[in-house]
Amino acid sequence: MGEFGSKAINLRHLSDAGFTVPSFVSLSSKTDVQVLEAMVQGSFNPDKLLAIRSSALAEDGTEKSMAGAFHSEVAVSPSGVGAAWSLVVESMPSESENGVIVQEMVFGDFSGVCFADAKTNRVMVNALPGLCKAVVEGHNSDYYEFADGAIQFQHTQDSKEVLVFDQGIVNSTSSTEIIPDHLLLKLVGRCLEVSVHFESIQDIEWTIKDDQIYFLQSRPVTANPWKSQTVKIYDSANVGESYSGIVLPLTLTFAGHLYSQVYEDLLRHSAVSESALKQAKNTFDTLVEPVYGRMYYRMDQWYAFLRMLPGYSRNASNLEQMLMLNARQEDHVSNVRPSLWLRVIYYPLVFWKLALFGKRIRALQVEAEHIFKKAASWDLQKWDITK
């Protein structure tokens, strides 16, 4: 039986090359549910739980990864495969035939994502205790960077939110565990071997159970994580509450537009010149970005636009409190500074606005009350939505 989609093909290549891959089958998304259930019954131990994942034609390519774009189900019993299968299929484009992977679950002691480049002998590792799903979904994880087999940087957390399989269900809990050094080094070596096998930089999902490394998937990296010198700082903070789960492109575009307009307008009313705002357009347009399908603040851009105003230290501290950041971020931003003219007029302007603040708020309340009263008489059914 052939494999459907790049994800399934890559898994088969890994398995055939001797890497440990949990047993799996891949089928066309057009497969009848009865055929699927018969295939599962003949391929897997009935006592084992399964993962159902997409293997769409658009996924895991050399130009686009589509990471996190489609639905996955984990810890599925054989009797529940049909329902889980339907959810995964519905998340993929219906105009073409795609693949779906049914794979035996491995409830790892540690799991995560690894970027490996055998040509430069560099590796990045994100790791958490428990299931890989937590790392893929953007939970704060322990982070390590290796070069030539030696650790260059690491950031571990005292406590983190993880996903574990307990009493028949996947639960969220907190953990203080950190992946042991010997397992981390073993993982780095094996991930470099995966990069050697595919002859390219690889984005690898892995899990470790009883010191055995299992590879859950491997895809080519579409954007070299070491190529750019720009440091991108991501933080879910309170945006993860406002936009929880996988965020669709339309939602991301809409939210990004709002953030861009609001904060560009804030600086405009703070006397930042139009030419400076125009030069910083990319900064405002990337205040939020997707990571594995979830929305994150890109904090280096927030710090960058604050650099355009006087009083950076105070403003940065206020921003961190306002956004309820998970951790104070290191300041990797541009060298943009406010002009001399802005530094001269900024504080008098702030005091002037504070003096008029009460009056402007009262005027806003009057205007809002007027609009609400007027809106009560509107007949929305007669409105032309094209105008």
mmCIF file of C-alpha atoms in Angstrom:
data_model
loop_
_atom_site.group_PDB
_atom_site.id
_atom_site.type_symbol
_atom_site.label_atom_id
_atom_site.label_comp_id
_atom_site.label_asym_id
_atom_site.label_seq_id
_atom_site.Cartn_x
_atom_site.Cartn_y
_atom_site.Cartn_z
ATOM 1 C CA MET A 1 0.000 0.000 0.000
ATOM 2 C CA GLY A 2 1.336 3.445 -0.948
ATOM 3 C CA GLU A 3 1.560 6.341 1.475
ATOM 4 C CA PHE A 4 -0.715 9.373 1.213
ATOM 5 C CA GLY A 5 0.868 12.805 1.667
ATOM 6 C CA SER A 6 4.401 13.973 2.488
ATOM 7 C CA LYS A 7 3.995 13.375 6.217
ATOM 8 C CA ALA A 8 3.259 9.686 5.702
ATOM 9 C CA ILE A 9 5.993 9.327 3.081
ATOM 10 C CA ASN A 10 8.567 10.881 5.425
ATOM 11 C CA LEU A 11 7.519 8.560 8.244
ATOM 12 C CA ARG A 12 7.955 5.563 5.950
ATOM 13 C CA HIS A 13 11.430 6.783 4.930
ATOM 14 C CA LEU A 14 12.403 7.113 8.601
ATOM 15 C CA SER A 15 11.094 3.668 9.446
ATOM 16 C CA ASP A 16 12.820 2.043 6.461
ATOM 17 C CA ALA A 17 16.101 3.775 7.418
ATOM 18 C CA GLY A 18 16.049 2.181 10.864
ATOM 19 C CA PHE A 19 14.718 5.046 12.971
ATOM 20 C CA THR A 20 12.139 4.089 15.588
ATOM 21 C CA VAL A 21 8.698 5.202 14.411
ATOM 22 C CA PRO A 22 5.451 4.137 16.122
ATOM 23 C CA SER A 23 3.558 1.732 13.868
ATOM 24 C CA PHE A 24 1.184 3.505 11.497
ATOM 25 C CA VAL A 25 -0.968 3.226 8.407
ATOM 26 C CA SER A 26 -1.940 5.999 6.008
ATOM 27 C CA LEU A 27 -5.110 6.019 3.978
ATOM 28 C CA SER A 28 -6.843 8.309 1.536
ATOM 29 C CA SER A 29 -9.212 10.833 3.108
ATOM 30 C CA LYS A 30 -11.864 9.389 0.771
ATOM 31 C CA THR A 31 -11.632 5.983 2.462
ATOM 32 C CA ASP A 32 -14.951 4.560 3.636
ATOM 33 C CA VAL A 33 -15.231 4.432 7.422
ATOM 34 C CA GLN A 34 -15.985 0.689 7.374
ATOM 35 C CA VAL A 35 -12.799 0.048 5.381
ATOM 36 C CA LEU A 36 -10.904 2.247 7.836
ATOM 37 C CA GLU A 37 -12.205 0.370 10.858
ATOM 38 C CA ALA A 38 -11.313 -2.968 9.272
ATOM 39 C CA MET A 39 -7.802 -1.693 8.502
ATOM 40 C CA VAL A 40 -7.339 -0.506 12.088
ATOM 41 C CA GLN A 41 -8.610 -3.795 13.468
ATOM 42 C CA GLY A 42 -6.116 -5.725 11.355
ATOM 43 C CA SER A 43 -3.143 -3.427 11.953
ATOM 44 C CA PHE A 44 -3.187 -2.509 15.651
ATOM 45 C CA ASN A 45 -3.449 -4.182 19.021
ATOM 46 C CA PRO A 46 -7.030 -3.572 20.254
ATOM 47 C CA ASP A 47 -5.639 -2.540 23.649
ATOM 48 C CA LYS A 48 -3.541 0.273 22.153
ATOM 49 C CA LEU A 49 -4.700 3.870 21.815
ATOM 50 C CA LEU A 50 -4.129 5.716 18.561
ATOM 51 C CA ALA A 51 -3.350 9.145 17.130
ATOM 52 C CA ILE A 52 -5.236 10.353 14.048
ATOM 53 C CA ARG A 53 -3.410 13.048 12.076
ATOM 54 C CA SER A 54 -3.654 14.777 8.728
ATOM 55 C CA SER A 55 -1.289 14.043 5.866
ATOM 56 C CA ALA A 56 -2.605 16.646 3.438
ATOM 57 C CA LEU A 57 -0.996 17.147 0.045
ATOM 58 C CA ALA A 58 -0.147 20.744 1.017
ATOM 59 C CA GLU A 59 1.622 19.722 4.242
ATOM 60 C CA ASP A 60 5.298 19.185 4.987
ATOM 61 C CA GLY A 61 6.610 20.350 1.632
ATOM 62 C CA THR A 62 9.868 22.134 0.878
ATOM 63 C CA GLU A 63 8.083 25.478 0.391
ATOM 64 C CA LYS A 64 5.159 25.281 2.838
ATOM 65 C CA SER A 65 4.837 23.225 6.010
ATOM 66 C CA MET A 66 1.241 24.122 7.020
ATOM 67 C CA ALA A 67 2.279 23.218 10.575
ATOM 68 C CA GLY A 68 -0.695 23.242 12.936
ATOM 69 C CA ALA A 69 -3.138 24.110 10.149
ATOM 70 C CA PHE A 70 -5.174 20.899 10.364
ATOM 71 C CA HIS A 71 -6.820 18.966 13.169
ATOM 72 C CA SER A 72 -5.295 16.034 15.062
ATOM 73 C CA GLU A 73 -6.772 13.616 17.600
ATOM 74 C CA VAL A 74 -4.730 11.798 20.247
ATOM 75 C CA ALA A 75 -5.419 8.934 22.654
ATOM 76 C CA VAL A 76 -8.232 7.555 20.485
ATOM 77 C CA SER A 77 -9.580 4.087 21.243
ATOM 78 C CA PRO A 78 -10.065 1.749 18.257
ATOM 79 C CA SER A 79 -13.826 2.058 18.711
ATOM 80 C CA GLY A 80 -13.587 5.846 18.385
ATOM 81 C CA VAL A 81 -11.472 5.932 15.233
ATOM 82 C CA GLY A 82 -14.422 6.663 12.933
ATOM 83 C CA ALA A 83 -15.481 9.830 14.761
ATOM 84 C CA ALA A 84 -11.884 11.058 15.139
ATOM 85 C CA TRP A 85 -11.214 10.331 11.472
ATOM 86 C CA SER A 86 -14.172 12.507 10.448
ATOM 87 C CA LEU A 87 -12.903 15.462 12.507
ATOM 88 C CA VAL A 88 -9.464 15.268 10.907
ATOM 89 C CA VAL A 89 -10.842 14.906 7.364
ATOM 90 C CA GLU A 90 -13.202 17.866 7.840
ATOM 91 C CA SER A 91 -10.246 20.103 8.766
ATOM 92 C CA MET A 92 -8.517 19.520 5.407
ATOM 93 C CA PRO A 93 -9.341 20.938 1.950
ATOM 94 C CA SER A 94 -12.208 18.969 0.431
ATOM 95 C CA GLU A 95 -11.444 19.724 -3.216
ATOM 96 C CA SER A 96 -8.560 17.249 -3.380
ATOM 97 C CA GLU A 97 -7.745 13.786 -2.100
ATOM 98 C CA ASN A 98 -5.564 13.937 0.991
ATOM 99 C CA GLY A 99 -4.146 11.405 3.387
ATOM 100 C CA VAL A 100 -4.817 10.613 7.017
ATOM 101 C CA ILE A 101 -2.381 8.834 9.330
ATOM 102 C CA VAL A 102 -3.489 6.404 12.022
ATOM 103 C CA GLN A 103 -0.572 5.828 14.384
ATOM 104 C CA GLU A 104 -0.036 3.952 17.611
ATOM 105 C CA MET A 105 0.209 6.330 20.578
ATOM 106 C CA VAL A 106 3.404 6.444 22.595
ATOM 107 C CA PHE A 107 2.848 8.155 25.940
ATOM 108 C CA GLY A 108 6.322 9.578 26.310
ATOM 109 C CA ASP A 109 8.154 10.615 29.442
ATOM 110 C CA PHE A 110 9.476 13.645 27.514
ATOM 111 C CA SER A 111 8.419 15.034 24.148
ATOM 112 C CA GLY A 112 8.943 18.014 21.908
ATOM 113 C CA VAL A 113 10.167 19.526 18.670
ATOM 114 C CA CYS A 114 13.712 19.648 17.320
ATOM 115 C CA PHE A 115 15.287 21.618 14.460
ATOM 116 C CA ALA A 116 18.402 19.868 13.163
ATOM 117 C CA ASP A 117 20.911 20.942 10.504
ATOM 118 C CA ALA A 118 23.594 18.343 9.842
ATOM 119 C CA LYS A 119 25.535 20.631 7.472
ATOM 120 C CA THR A 120 26.293 23.150 10.216
ATOM 121 C CA ASN A 121 25.995 20.648 13.096
ATOM 122 C CA ARG A 122 23.430 22.808 14.886
ATOM 123 C CA VAL A 123 20.318 21.737 16.778
ATOM 124 C CA MET A 124 17.487 23.524 18.577
ATOM 125 C CA VAL A 125 15.332 21.565 21.026
ATOM 126 C CA ASN A 126 12.003 22.406 22.670
ATOM 127 C CA ALA A 127 11.077 19.848 25.332
ATOM 128 C CA LEU A 128 8.418 19.169 27.959
ATOM 129 C CA PRO A 129 7.486 16.224 30.156
ATOM 130 C CA GLY A 130 4.512 14.288 28.799
ATOM 131 C CA LEU A 131 2.889 14.456 25.369
ATOM 132 C CA CYS A 132 4.310 16.233 22.320
ATOM 133 C CA LYS A 133 0.917 17.873 21.757
ATOM 134 C CA ALA A 134 1.717 20.432 24.482
ATOM 135 C CA VAL A 135 4.836 21.677 22.666
ATOM 136 C CA VAL A 136 3.149 21.720 19.254
ATOM 137 C CA GLU A 137 0.232 23.705 20.686
ATOM 138 C CA GLY A 138 2.590 26.368 21.963
ATOM 139 C CA HIS A 139 2.879 25.683 25.694
ATOM 140 C CA ASN A 140 5.946 27.337 27.210
ATOM 141 C CA SER A 141 8.693 24.735 27.020
ATOM 142 C CA ASP A 142 12.321 24.240 27.994
ATOM 143 C CA TYR A 143 14.642 25.366 25.208
ATOM 144 C CA TYR A 144 18.170 24.284 24.246
ATOM 145 C CA GLU A 145 20.623 25.225 21.488
ATOM 146 C CA PHE A 146 23.543 23.007 20.451
ATOM 147 C CA ALA A 147 26.478 23.567 18.081
ATOM 148 C CA ASP A 148 29.119 20.937 17.303
ATOM 149 C CA GLY A 149 27.692 18.687 20.003
ATOM 150 C CA ALA A 150 28.069 21.248 22.802
ATOM 151 C CA ILE A 151 25.261 23.192 24.421
ATOM 152 C CA GLN A 152 25.391 26.913 23.606
ATOM 153 C CA PHE A 153 22.265 28.164 25.328
ATOM 154 C CA GLN A 154 19.456 26.824 27.474
ATOM 155 C CA HIS A 155 16.368 28.244 29.128
ATOM 156 C CA THR A 156 14.468 25.995 31.533
ATOM 157 C CA GLN A 157 11.478 26.825 33.698
ATOM 158 C CA ASP A 158 10.845 25.987 37.322
ATOM 159 C CA SER A 159 7.291 24.906 36.520
ATOM 160 C CA LYS A 160 5.443 24.418 33.250
ATOM 161 C CA GLU A 161 2.039 23.312 32.016
ATOM 162 C CA VAL A 162 2.178 19.864 30.410
ATOM 163 C CA LEU A 163 -0.194 17.254 28.991
ATOM 164 C CA VAL A 164 -0.132 13.739 30.430
ATOM 165 C CA PHE A 165 -2.227 10.626 29.933
ATOM 166 C CA ASP A 166 -3.803 9.699 33.250
ATOM 167 C CA GLN A 167 -6.690 7.364 34.081
ATOM 168 C CA GLY A 168 -7.746 7.006 30.464
ATOM 169 C CA ILE A 169 -7.767 10.686 29.484
ATOM 170 C CA VAL A 170 -5.323 13.427 28.518
ATOM 171 C CA ASN A 171 -5.009 15.902 31.385
ATOM 172 C CA SER A 172 -3.268 19.240 31.782
ATOM 173 C CA THR A 173 -1.051 19.473 34.842
ATOM 174 C CA SER A 174 2.078 21.254 36.052
ATOM 175 C CA SER A 175 5.542 19.711 36.184
ATOM 176 C CA THR A 176 9.018 20.659 37.367
ATOM 177 C CA GLU A 177 10.784 17.820 35.511
ATOM 178 C CA ILE A 178 13.612 18.575 33.076
ATOM 179 C CA ILE A 179 14.873 16.179 30.422
ATOM 180 C CA PRO A 180 18.060 14.460 31.708
ATOM 181 C CA ASP A 181 21.330 15.458 30.058
ATOM 182 C CA HIS A 182 22.088 11.979 28.737
ATOM 183 C CA LEU A 183 18.722 11.799 26.964
ATOM 184 C CA LEU A 184 19.106 15.309 25.584
ATOM 185 C CA LEU A 185 22.510 14.508 24.095
ATOM 186 C CA LYS A 186 21.209 11.224 22.687
ATOM 187 C CA LEU A 187 18.263 13.078 21.126
ATOM 188 C CA VAL A 188 20.520 15.713 19.544
ATOM 189 C CA GLY A 189 22.639 13.012 17.933
ATOM 190 C CA ARG A 190 19.657 11.119 16.532
ATOM 191 C CA CYS A 191 18.033 14.287 15.175
ATOM 192 C CA LEU A 192 21.247 15.147 13.330
ATOM 193 C CA GLU A 193 21.129 11.652 11.825
ATOM 194 C CA VAL A 194 17.602 12.400 10.584
ATOM 195 C CA SER A 195 18.910 15.585 8.943
ATOM 196 C CA VAL A 196 21.703 13.565 7.313
ATOM 197 C CA HIS A 197 19.162 11.050 6.013
ATOM 198 C CA PHE A 198 16.943 13.679 4.377
ATOM 199 C CA GLU A 199 19.931 15.847 3.333
ATOM 200 C CA SER A 200 18.203 18.997 4.612
ATOM 201 C CA ILE A 201 17.327 20.909 7.764
ATOM 202 C CA GLN A 202 14.514 19.030 9.502
ATOM 203 C CA ASP A 203 11.676 20.017 11.837
ATOM 204 C CA ILE A 204 11.194 16.883 13.936
ATOM 205 C CA GLU A 205 8.522 15.883 16.439
ATOM 206 C CA TRP A 206 9.767 13.300 18.932
ATOM 207 C CA THR A 207 8.943 11.561 22.164
ATOM 208 C CA ILE A 208 11.064 9.507 24.578
ATOM 209 C CA LYS A 209 9.653 6.528 26.469
ATOM 210 C CA ASP A 210 11.872 4.437 28.759
ATOM 211 C CA ASP A 211 15.005 5.979 27.171
ATOM 212 C CA GLN A 212 13.837 5.000 23.657
ATOM 213 C CA ILE A 213 13.518 7.859 21.143
ATOM 214 C CA TYR A 214 10.459 7.693 18.874
ATOM 215 C CA PHE A 215 10.081 9.963 15.856
ATOM 216 C CA LEU A 216 6.486 11.086 15.320
ATOM 217 C CA GLN A 217 7.132 13.084 12.159
ATOM 218 C CA SER A 218 9.841 14.934 10.260
ATOM 219 C CA ARG A 219 9.411 17.695 7.726
ATOM 220 C CA PRO A 220 11.800 19.943 5.778
ATOM 221 C CA VAL A 221 12.255 23.391 7.296
ATOM 222 C CA THR A 222 10.739 26.037 5.025
ATOM 223 C CA ALA A 223 12.412 28.981 6.816
ATOM 224 C CA ASN A 224 15.959 28.415 8.060
ATOM 225 C CA PRO A 225 15.873 29.166 11.815
ATOM 226 C CA TRP A 226 19.602 30.050 11.784
ATOM 227 C CA LYS A 227 19.703 32.119 8.597
ATOM 228 C CA SER A 228 18.248 35.361 9.937
ATOM 229 C CA GLN A 229 20.094 37.430 12.504
ATOM 230 C CA THR A 230 16.777 38.914 13.659
ATOM 231 C CA VAL A 231 15.759 37.615 17.071
ATOM 232 C CA LYS A 232 12.022 37.009 17.248
ATOM 233 C CA ILE A 233 10.531 36.929 20.732
ATOM 234 C CA TYR A 234 7.122 35.275 21.079
ATOM 235 C CA ASP A 235 4.842 35.325 24.120
ATOM 236 C CA SER A 236 1.286 34.022 24.352
ATOM 237 C CA ALA A 237 0.503 36.191 27.421
ATOM 238 C CA ASN A 238 -3.142 37.323 27.440
ATOM 239 C CA VAL A 239 -3.543 36.945 23.678
ATOM 240 C CA GLY A 240 -3.768 33.190 24.295
ATOM 241 C CA GLU A 241 -6.935 33.801 26.314
ATOM 242 C CA SER A 242 -8.528 36.116 23.745
ATOM 243 C CA TYR A 243 -7.651 33.876 20.782
ATOM 244 C CA SER A 244 -7.357 30.358 22.180
ATOM 245 C CA GLY A 245 -6.713 27.250 20.119
ATOM 246 C CA ILE A 246 -5.865 27.148 16.417
ATOM 247 C CA VAL A 247 -6.493 30.555 14.810
ATOM 248 C CA LEU A 248 -7.718 30.688 11.213
ATOM 249 C CA PRO A 249 -5.959 33.023 8.732
ATOM 250 C CA LEU A 250 -8.941 35.401 8.536
ATOM 251 C CA THR A 251 -8.975 35.809 12.329
ATOM 252 C CA LEU A 252 -5.221 36.399 12.397
ATOM 253 C CA THR A 253 -5.457 39.001 9.623
ATOM 254 C CA PHE A 254 -8.329 40.808 11.347
ATOM 255 C CA ALA A 255 -6.605 40.850 14.751
ATOM 256 C CA GLY A 256 -3.295 41.907 13.213
ATOM 257 C CA HIS A 257 -5.015 44.799 11.425
ATOM 258 C CA LEU A 258 -6.605 45.987 14.674
ATOM 259 C CA TYR A 259 -3.343 45.884 16.622
ATOM 260 C CA SER A 260 -1.544 47.671 13.792
ATOM 261 C CA GLN A 261 -4.102 50.472 13.488
ATOM 262 C CA VAL A 262 -4.514 51.044 17.231
ATOM 263 C CA TYR A 263 -0.822 51.319 18.078
ATOM 264 C CA GLU A 264 0.152 53.201 14.942
ATOM 265 C CA ASP A 265 -2.580 55.706 15.819
ATOM 266 C CA LEU A 266 -1.295 55.871 19.408
ATOM 267 C CA LEU A 267 2.141 56.945 18.192
ATOM 268 C CA ARG A 268 0.609 59.351 15.689
ATOM 269 C CA HIS A 269 -1.227 61.105 18.535
ATOM 270 C CA SER A 270 2.037 61.073 20.499
ATOM 271 C CA ALA A 271 3.587 63.319 17.811
ATOM 272 C CA VAL A 272 5.637 60.644 16.023
ATOM 273 C CA SER A 273 6.118 61.845 12.441
ATOM 274 C CA GLU A 274 4.338 60.267 9.482
ATOM 275 C CA SER A 275 7.675 59.462 7.855
ATOM 276 C CA ALA A 276 8.791 57.536 10.964
ATOM 277 C CA LEU A 277 5.471 55.674 11.079
ATOM 278 C CA LYS A 278 5.809 54.767 7.404
ATOM 279 C CA GLN A 279 9.311 53.374 7.963
ATOM 280 C CA ALA A 280 7.978 51.291 10.875
ATOM 281 C CA LYS A 281 5.052 49.816 8.913
ATOM 282 C CA ASN A 282 6.420 46.269 9.115
ATOM 283 C CA THR A 283 6.802 46.652 12.889
ATOM 284 C CA PHE A 284 3.120 47.497 13.348
ATOM 285 C CA ASP A 285 1.997 44.828 10.848
ATOM 286 C CA THR A 286 3.755 42.039 12.797
ATOM 287 C CA LEU A 287 2.719 42.753 16.395
ATOM 288 C CA VAL A 288 0.985 39.350 16.328
ATOM 289 C CA GLU A 289 2.097 36.281 14.363
ATOM 290 C CA PRO A 290 1.112 32.603 14.151
ATOM 291 C CA VAL A 291 3.258 29.857 15.665
ATOM 292 C CA TYR A 292 2.029 26.309 14.935
ATOM 293 C CA GLY A 293 -1.385 27.799 14.137
ATOM 294 C CA ARG A 294 -1.743 29.735 17.407
ATOM 295 C CA MET A 295 -1.579 33.490 17.855
ATOM 296 C CA TYR A 296 1.368 35.009 19.706
ATOM 297 C CA TYR A 297 2.561 38.495 20.489
ATOM 298 C CA ARG A 298 5.832 39.125 18.685
ATOM 299 C CA MET A 299 7.396 41.018 21.555
ATOM 300 C CA ASP A 300 10.523 42.250 19.749
ATOM 301 C CA GLN A 301 8.209 44.339 17.549
ATOM 302 C CA TRP A 302 6.328 45.721 20.550
ATOM 303 C CA TYR A 303 9.609 46.789 22.127
ATOM 304 C CA ALA A 304 10.712 48.229 18.769
ATOM 305 C CA PHE A 305 7.773 50.613 18.448
ATOM 306 C CA LEU A 306 8.184 51.688 22.079
ATOM 307 C CA ARG A 307 11.742 52.724 21.141
ATOM 308 C CA MET A 308 10.179 55.393 18.934
ATOM 309 C CA LEU A 309 8.950 57.261 22.041
ATOM 310 C CA PRO A 310 10.856 58.928 24.888
ATOM 311 C CA GLY A 311 10.785 57.167 28.268
ATOM 312 C CA TYR A 312 11.431 53.670 26.926
ATOM 313 C CA SER A 313 12.229 51.963 30.254
ATOM 314 C CA ARG A 314 9.025 53.152 31.900
ATOM 315 C CA ASN A 315 6.907 52.380 28.830
ATOM 316 C CA ALA A 316 8.403 48.885 28.496
ATOM 317 C CA SER A 317 7.654 48.127 32.156
ATOM 318 C CA ASN A 318 4.068 49.353 31.741
ATOM 319 C CA LEU A 319 3.678 47.246 28.592
ATOM 320 C CA GLU A 320 4.854 44.080 30.351
ATOM 321 C CA GLN A 321 2.303 44.633 33.119
ATOM 322 C CA MET A 322 -0.484 45.447 30.661
ATOM 323 C CA LEU A 323 0.075 42.347 28.525
ATOM 324 C CA MET A 324 0.691 40.102 31.560
ATOM 325 C CA LEU A 325 3.764 38.586 29.947
ATOM 326 C CA ASN A 326 4.764 35.075 30.980
ATOM 327 C CA ALA A 327 8.317 36.319 31.565
ATOM 328 C CA ARG A 328 10.200 39.573 31.232
ATOM 329 C CA GLN A 329 11.707 39.527 27.778
ATOM 330 C CA GLU A 330 15.279 40.273 26.802
ATOM 331 C CA ASP A 331 15.400 43.461 24.750
ATOM 332 C CA HIS A 332 16.374 42.473 21.186
ATOM 333 C CA VAL A 333 15.136 45.494 19.228
ATOM 334 C CA SER A 334 16.225 47.934 16.569
ATOM 335 C CA ASN A 335 18.352 50.974 17.279
ATOM 336 C CA VAL A 336 15.520 53.385 16.382
ATOM 337 C CA ARG A 337 15.355 56.353 18.739
ATOM 338 C CA PRO A 338 12.953 59.314 19.009
ATOM 339 C CA SER A 339 13.992 62.458 17.189
ATOM 340 C CA LEU A 340 15.339 65.464 19.071
ATOM 341 C CA TRP A 341 12.171 67.400 18.196
ATOM 342 C CA LEU A 342 9.970 64.658 19.680
ATOM 343 C CA ARG A 343 12.079 64.459 22.840
ATOM 344 C CA VAL A 344 11.607 68.215 23.326
ATOM 345 C CA ILE A 345 7.824 68.351 22.855
ATOM 346 C CA TYR A 346 6.809 64.919 24.146
ATOM 347 C CA TYR A 347 6.478 65.601 27.866
ATOM 348 C CA PRO A 348 4.724 68.994 27.464
ATOM 349 C CA LEU A 349 2.340 67.223 25.073
ATOM 350 C CA VAL A 350 1.663 64.463 27.626
ATOM 351 C CA PHE A 351 0.908 66.991 30.382
ATOM 352 C CA TRP A 352 -1.357 68.942 28.015
ATOM 353 C CA LYS A 353 -3.306 65.792 27.133
ATOM 354 C CA LEU A 354 -3.592 64.861 30.817
ATOM 355 C CA ALA A 355 -4.977 68.314 31.595
ATOM 356 C CA LEU A 356 -7.658 67.876 28.920
ATOM 357 C CA PHE A 357 -8.297 64.189 29.615
ATOM 358 C CA GLY A 358 -11.403 64.626 31.780
ATOM 359 C CA LYS A 359 -12.987 67.021 29.308
ATOM 360 C CA ARG A 360 -12.335 64.693 26.356
ATOM 361 C CA ILE A 361 -13.752 61.691 28.222
ATOM 362 C CA ARG A 362 -16.959 63.608 28.972
ATOM 363 C CA ALA A 363 -17.219 64.611 25.317
ATOM 364 C CA LEU A 364 -16.749 60.975 24.299
ATOM 365 C CA GLN A 365 -19.521 59.873 26.670
ATOM 366 C CA VAL A 366 -21.901 62.467 25.221
ATOM 367 C CA GLU A 367 -21.078 61.369 21.686
ATOM 368 C CA ALA A 368 -21.529 57.675 22.564
ATOM 369 C CA GLU A 369 -24.905 58.313 24.220
ATOM 370 C CA HIS A 370 -26.027 60.253 21.148
ATOM 371 C CA ILE A 371 -25.020 57.414 18.819
ATOM 372 C CA PHE A 372 -26.741 54.760 20.979
ATOM 373 C CA LYS A 373 -29.980 56.772 21.052
ATOM 374 C CA LYS A 374 -29.818 57.236 17.303
ATOM 375 C CA ALA A 375 -29.059 53.534 16.779
ATOM 376 C CA ALA A 376 -32.264 52.548 18.593
ATOM 377 C CA SER A 377 -34.270 53.836 15.627
ATOM 378 C CA TRP A 378 -32.200 52.138 12.944
ATOM 379 C CA ASP A 379 -33.956 49.539 10.780
ATOM 380 C CA LEU A 380 -31.056 47.234 9.994
ATOM 381 C CA GLN A 381 -33.147 45.109 7.623
ATOM 382 C CA LYS A 382 -33.330 48.045 5.207
ATOM 383 C CA TRP A 383 -29.581 48.628 5.195
ATOM 384 C CA ASP A 384 -27.584 47.864 2.059
ATOM 385 C CA ILE A 385 -24.542 45.901 3.256
ATOM 386 C CA THR A 386 -22.709 46.667 -0.001
ATOM 387 C CA LYS A 387 -22.503 50.375 0.868
#
